[in-house]
PDB file of C-alpha atoms in Angstrom:
ATOM      1  CA  MET A   1     -23.563  -9.213 -57.620  1.00 80.00           C
ATOM      2  CA  ARG A   2     -19.900  -8.286 -57.300  1.00 89.00           C
ATOM      3  CA  GLU A   3     -20.659  -4.660 -58.245  1.00 94.00           C
ATOM      4  CA  LEU A   4     -23.600  -4.451 -55.800  1.00 94.00           C
ATOM      5  CA  VAL A   5     -21.434  -5.798 -52.920  1.00 97.00           C
ATOM      6  CA  GLY A   6     -18.522  -3.494 -53.842  1.00 97.00           C
ATOM      7  CA  ASN A   7     -20.742  -0.402 -53.857  1.00 97.00           C
ATOM      8  CA  THR A   8     -22.381  -1.471 -50.580  1.00 97.00           C
ATOM      9  CA  ASN A   9     -18.972  -1.855 -49.003  1.00 97.00           C
ATOM     10  CA  LYS A  10     -18.021   1.633 -50.191  1.00 97.00           C
ATOM     11  CA  LEU A  11     -21.039   3.030 -48.449  1.00 96.00           C
ATOM     12  CA  ILE A  12     -20.483   0.941 -45.332  1.00 96.00           C
ATOM     13  CA  GLU A  13     -16.785   1.964 -45.046  1.00 96.00           C
ATOM     14  CA  ASN A  14     -17.774   5.589 -45.202  1.00 95.00           C
ATOM     15  CA  PHE A  15     -20.598   5.307 -42.758  1.00 95.00           C
ATOM     16  CA  LYS A  16     -18.440   3.473 -40.254  1.00 95.00           C
ATOM     17  CA  ARG A  17     -15.619   6.018 -40.650  1.00 94.00           C
ATOM     18  CA  ARG A  18     -18.156   8.780 -39.927  1.00 93.00           C
ATOM     19  CA  GLN A  19     -19.501   6.704 -36.995  1.00 93.00           C
ATOM     20  CA  LEU A  20     -22.928   6.534 -38.633  1.00 93.00           C
ATOM     21  CA  PRO A  21     -24.915   3.472 -37.571  1.00 94.00           C
ATOM     22  CA  VAL A  22     -25.071   0.432 -39.858  1.00 96.00           C
ATOM     23  CA  ILE A  23     -27.791  -2.147 -39.308  1.00 97.00           C
ATOM     24  CA  TRP A  24     -27.600  -5.415 -41.204  1.00 98.00           C
ATOM     25  CA  VAL A  25     -30.822  -7.338 -41.917  1.00 98.00           C
ATOM     26  CA  ARG A  26     -31.023 -10.892 -43.035  1.00 97.00           C
ATOM     27  CA  ASN A  27     -33.628 -13.637 -43.398  1.00 97.00           C
ATOM     28  CA  GLU A  28     -33.406 -16.781 -41.319  1.00 97.00           C
ATOM     29  CA  TYR A  29     -35.945 -19.611 -40.943  1.00 98.00           C
ATOM     30  CA  ARG A  30     -36.175 -22.692 -38.732  1.00 97.00           C
ATOM     31  CA  PRO A  31     -35.265 -26.018 -40.434  1.00 97.00           C
ATOM     32  CA  ASP A  32     -38.926 -27.132 -40.069  1.00 97.00           C
ATOM     33  CA  LEU A  33     -40.086 -23.903 -41.820  1.00 98.00           C
ATOM     34  CA  SER A  34     -42.594 -23.243 -39.032  1.00 97.00           C
ATOM     35  CA  ASP A  35     -41.686 -19.514 -39.055  1.00 97.00           C
ATOM     36  CA  ALA A  36     -41.491 -19.227 -42.901  1.00 97.00           C
ATOM     37  CA  PHE A  37     -43.922 -17.730 -45.401  1.00 93.00           C
ATOM     38  CA  PRO A  38     -46.960 -19.876 -46.194  1.00 96.00           C
ATOM     39  CA  GLU A  39     -45.712 -20.376 -49.748  1.00 95.00           C
ATOM     40  CA  MET A  40     -42.341 -21.569 -48.469  1.00 95.00           C
ATOM     41  CA  ARG A  41     -44.053 -24.104 -46.201  1.00 96.00           C
ATOM     42  CA  GLU A  42     -46.524 -25.276 -48.910  1.00 97.00           C
ATOM     43  CA  LYS A  43     -43.728 -25.735 -51.509  1.00 97.00           C
ATOM     44  CA  ASN A  44     -41.040 -26.798 -49.023  1.00 96.00           C
ATOM     45  CA  VAL A  45     -38.767 -24.014 -50.215  1.00 95.00           C
ATOM     46  CA  ARG A  46     -35.658 -24.278 -48.070  1.00 95.00           C
ATOM     47  CA  LEU A  47     -33.860 -20.974 -48.325  1.00 93.00           C
ATOM     48  CA  ALA A  48     -32.077 -19.077 -45.538  1.00 96.00           C
ATOM     49  CA  ILE A  49     -32.345 -21.924 -43.029  1.00 98.00           C
ATOM     50  CA  GLN A  50     -30.712 -21.066 -39.703  1.00 97.00           C
ATOM     51  CA  ASP A  51     -27.137 -22.304 -39.234  1.00 96.00           C
ATOM     52  CA  THR A  52     -26.602 -22.718 -43.045  1.00 96.00           C
ATOM     53  CA  PRO A  53     -24.634 -20.484 -45.391  1.00 95.00           C
ATOM     54  CA  GLY A  54     -27.915 -19.461 -47.073  1.00 94.00           C
ATOM     55  CA  ALA A  55     -28.966 -17.597 -43.920  1.00 96.00           C
ATOM     56  CA  GLN A  56     -25.744 -15.513 -43.780  1.00 95.00           C
ATOM     57  CA  LEU A  57     -24.909 -12.205 -45.285  1.00 96.00           C
ATOM     58  CA  HIS A  58     -22.860 -12.291 -48.493  1.00 95.00           C
ATOM     59  CA  PRO A  59     -19.357 -13.290 -47.370  1.00 95.00           C
ATOM     60  CA  ASP A  60     -17.683 -10.352 -49.160  1.00 96.00           C
ATOM     61  CA  LEU A  61     -19.772  -7.706 -47.330  1.00 97.00           C
ATOM     62  CA  LEU A  62     -17.844  -5.715 -44.640  1.00 96.00           C
ATOM     63  CA  TRP A  63     -19.900  -7.081 -41.788  1.00 94.00           C
ATOM     64  CA  SER A  64     -18.309  -7.702 -38.405  1.00 91.00           C
ATOM     65  CA  PRO A  65     -19.645  -9.587 -35.358  1.00 88.00           C
ATOM     66  CA  SER A  66     -19.907  -6.374 -33.366  1.00 88.00           C
ATOM     67  CA  ASP A  67     -22.291  -4.853 -35.968  1.00 93.00           C
ATOM     68  CA  ILE A  68     -25.993  -4.675 -35.219  1.00 96.00           C
ATOM     69  CA  THR A  69     -27.861  -7.423 -37.089  1.00 97.00           C
ATOM     70  CA  VAL A  70     -31.577  -7.908 -37.333  1.00 98.00           C
ATOM     71  CA  ILE A  71     -33.095 -11.261 -38.222  1.00 98.00           C
ATOM     72  CA  LYS A  72     -36.316 -11.033 -40.173  1.00 98.00           C
ATOM     73  CA  LYS A  73     -38.952 -13.587 -41.267  1.00 97.00           C
ATOM     74  CA  ARG A  74     -40.841 -11.488 -43.874  1.00 97.00           C
ATOM     75  CA  TYR A  75     -39.960  -9.030 -46.613  1.00 96.00           C
ATOM     76  CA  SER A  76     -39.967  -5.892 -44.489  1.00 97.00           C
ATOM     77  CA  ALA A  77     -37.145  -5.364 -42.023  1.00 98.00           C
ATOM     78  CA  PHE A  78     -39.747  -3.841 -39.682  1.00 98.00           C
ATOM     79  CA  PHE A  79     -42.260  -6.678 -39.593  1.00 97.00           C
ATOM     80  CA  GLY A  80     -41.882  -8.764 -36.375  1.00 96.00           C
ATOM     81  CA  THR A  81     -38.416  -7.347 -35.519  1.00 98.00           C
ATOM     82  CA  ASP A  82     -37.014  -4.851 -33.010  1.00 97.00           C
ATOM     83  CA  LEU A  83     -35.900  -2.446 -35.765  1.00 98.00           C
ATOM     84  CA  ASP A  84     -38.310   0.297 -34.578  1.00 96.00           C
ATOM     85  CA  GLU A  85     -36.763   0.237 -31.132  1.00 97.00           C
ATOM     86  CA  LEU A  86     -33.204   0.144 -32.461  1.00 97.00           C
ATOM     87  CA  LEU A  87     -33.821   3.154 -34.716  1.00 98.00           C
ATOM     88  CA  ALA A  88     -35.480   5.049 -31.856  1.00 97.00           C
ATOM     89  CA  GLU A  89     -32.489   4.344 -29.566  1.00 97.00           C
ATOM     90  CA  LEU A  90     -30.187   5.626 -32.334  1.00 96.00           C
ATOM     91  CA  GLY A  91     -32.287   8.768 -32.862  1.00 96.00           C
ATOM     92  CA  ALA A  92     -32.486   7.979 -36.567  1.00 96.00           C
ATOM     93  CA  THR A  93     -34.418  10.229 -38.887  1.00 96.00           C
ATOM     94  CA  ASP A  94     -32.996   9.108 -42.253  1.00 96.00           C
ATOM     95  CA  LEU A  95     -32.562   5.586 -43.599  1.00 97.00           C
ATOM     96  CA  VAL A  96     -30.418   4.377 -46.495  1.00 98.00           C
ATOM     97  CA  LEU A  97     -31.600   1.043 -47.904  1.00 98.00           C
ATOM     98  CA  CYS A  98     -29.319  -1.443 -49.721  1.00 97.00           C
ATOM     99  CA  GLY A  99     -29.952  -5.036 -50.659  1.00 96.00           C
ATOM    100  CA  ILE A 100     -32.122  -7.304 -52.682  1.00 95.00           C
ATOM    101  CA  ASN A 101     -34.814  -7.718 -53.939  1.00 94.00           C
ATOM    102  CA  THR A 102     -35.982  -4.224 -55.046  1.00 95.00           C
ATOM    103  CA  HIS A 103     -39.545  -5.357 -55.736  1.00 95.00           C
ATOM    104  CA  ALA A 104     -39.968  -7.233 -52.442  1.00 96.00           C
ATOM    105  CA  CYS A 105     -37.727  -6.554 -49.441  1.00 96.00           C
ATOM    106  CA  ILE A 106     -36.516  -3.122 -50.427  1.00 97.00           C
ATOM    107  CA  ARG A 107     -40.015  -1.904 -51.417  1.00 97.00           C
ATOM    108  CA  THR A 108     -41.745  -3.169 -48.282  1.00 98.00           C
ATOM    109  CA  ALA A 109     -39.036  -1.861 -45.952  1.00 98.00           C
ATOM    110  CA  ALA A 110     -39.171   1.527 -47.737  1.00 98.00           C
ATOM    111  CA  ILE A 111     -42.925   1.715 -47.395  1.00 98.00           C
ATOM    112  CA  ASP A 112     -42.783   0.748 -43.718  1.00 98.00           C
ATOM    113  CA  ALA A 113     -39.972   3.267 -43.070  1.00 98.00           C
ATOM    114  CA  TYR A 114     -41.897   6.012 -44.854  1.00 98.00           C
ATOM    115  CA  GLN A 115     -45.048   5.288 -42.836  1.00 98.00           C
ATOM    116  CA  ARG A 116     -42.930   5.727 -39.711  1.00 98.00           C
ATOM    117  CA  ASP A 117     -41.891   9.194 -40.948  1.00 98.00           C
ATOM    118  CA  PHE A 118     -38.274   8.355 -41.850  1.00 98.00           C
ATOM    119  CA  ARG A 119     -36.687  10.045 -44.826  1.00 97.00           C
ATOM    120  CA  VAL A 120     -35.752   7.076 -47.036  1.00 98.00           C
ATOM    121  CA  PHE A 121     -32.923   6.864 -49.507  1.00 98.00           C
ATOM    122  CA  LEU A 122     -32.426   3.963 -51.889  1.00 98.00           C
ATOM    123  CA  ALA A 123     -28.760   3.545 -52.711  1.00 97.00           C
ATOM    124  CA  GLU A 124     -29.029   3.119 -56.517  1.00 96.00           C
ATOM    125  CA  GLU A 125     -25.853   1.060 -57.009  1.00 97.00           C
ATOM    126  CA  CYS A 126     -26.583  -1.045 -53.850  1.00 97.00           C
ATOM    127  CA  ILE A 127     -29.941  -2.543 -54.704  1.00 97.00           C
ATOM    128  CA  GLY A 128     -30.789  -5.294 -57.078  1.00 95.00           C
ATOM    129  CA  THR A 129     -33.377  -7.746 -58.196  1.00 94.00           C
ATOM    130  CA  TYR A 130     -33.808 -10.927 -60.204  1.00 93.00           C
ATOM    131  CA  ASP A 131     -37.053  -9.467 -61.622  1.00 95.00           C
ATOM    132  CA  ASP A 132     -36.043  -6.518 -63.743  1.00 94.00           C
ATOM    133  CA  GLU A 133     -39.626  -5.529 -64.729  1.00 96.00           C
ATOM    134  CA  HIS A 134     -40.951  -5.506 -61.185  1.00 96.00           C
ATOM    135  CA  GLY A 135     -37.762  -3.849 -59.918  1.00 95.00           C
ATOM    136  CA  ARG A 136     -38.184  -1.056 -62.433  1.00 95.00           C
ATOM    137  CA  ILE A 137     -41.876  -0.663 -61.568  1.00 96.00           C
ATOM    138  CA  SER A 138     -41.062  -0.597 -57.838  1.00 96.00           C
ATOM    139  CA  LEU A 139     -38.364   2.068 -58.305  1.00 96.00           C
ATOM    140  CA  ASN A 140     -40.741   4.203 -60.372  1.00 96.00           C
ATOM    141  CA  TYR A 141     -43.391   3.848 -57.638  1.00 96.00           C
ATOM    142  CA  MET A 142     -41.062   4.692 -54.782  1.00 97.00           C
ATOM    143  CA  ASP A 143     -38.698   7.375 -56.205  1.00 96.00           C
ATOM    144  CA  GLY A 144     -39.806  10.877 -55.349  1.00 93.00           C
ATOM    145  CA  LYS A 145     -42.813   9.638 -53.385  1.00 95.00           C
ATOM    146  CA  ILE A 146     -41.841   7.468 -50.444  1.00 97.00           C
ATOM    147  CA  ALA A 147     -38.100   7.360 -51.073  1.00 98.00           C
ATOM    148  CA  LYS A 148     -35.358   9.097 -52.989  1.00 97.00           C
ATOM    149  CA  LEU A 149     -33.242   7.065 -55.407  1.00 97.00           C
ATOM    150  CA  ALA A 150     -29.688   8.374 -55.023  1.00 97.00           C
ATOM    151  CA  THR A 151     -26.220   7.368 -56.041  1.00 97.00           C
ATOM    152  CA  VAL A 152     -23.725   6.272 -53.403  1.00 97.00           C
ATOM    153  CA  ASP A 153     -21.701   9.434 -54.051  1.00 96.00           C
ATOM    154  CA  LYS A 154     -24.800  11.616 -53.503  1.00 96.00           C
ATOM    155  CA  ILE A 155     -25.646   9.788 -50.257  1.00 96.00           C
ATOM    156  CA  LEU A 156     -22.080  10.188 -49.011  1.00 95.00           C
ATOM    157  CA  SER A 157     -22.176  13.902 -49.915  1.00 93.00           C
ATOM    158  CA  LEU A 158     -25.416  14.304 -47.903  1.00 92.00           C
ATOM    159  CA  ALA A 159     -23.933  12.364 -44.994  1.00 88.00           C
ATOM    160  CA  GLU A 160     -20.795  14.603 -45.031  1.00 85.00           C
ATOM    161  CA  SER A 161     -22.962  17.752 -45.039  1.00 84.00           C
ATOM    162  CA  GLY A 162     -24.966  16.421 -42.047  1.00 70.00           C
TER     163      GLY A 162
END
């Protein structure tokens, strides 16, 4: 996790220095789980409950209160959020995805972004999963089709060249 956070911070620092937008996305659910996944409600899985540390971004990430933050309730950052509108306001055409889990949140966000005609990059050193097999399968499915798997250095090189 330390390496993933460090690589993500490297990307964030460079994006902010270049005045490129950074949008943070995190899960957050009501204490009664009324807005959670059916499985969470059925099994009383209490993760990412509002006003608890589990609903916050990793404390070592270079997030600041002035940054744009989107709260999501499902895997995709697009589902039930105002992310579409935010990206339209920013005039975004390309998205770089970082985070966990590759086989769930990253994959669904990448698919949703691709279906909205964004060019999607997966920051190789900035994504991770607890399920290596499904993570590998998801990367194989996405890379070169709906997204491009690229190193942080490659993404920064592309950002620098415009």
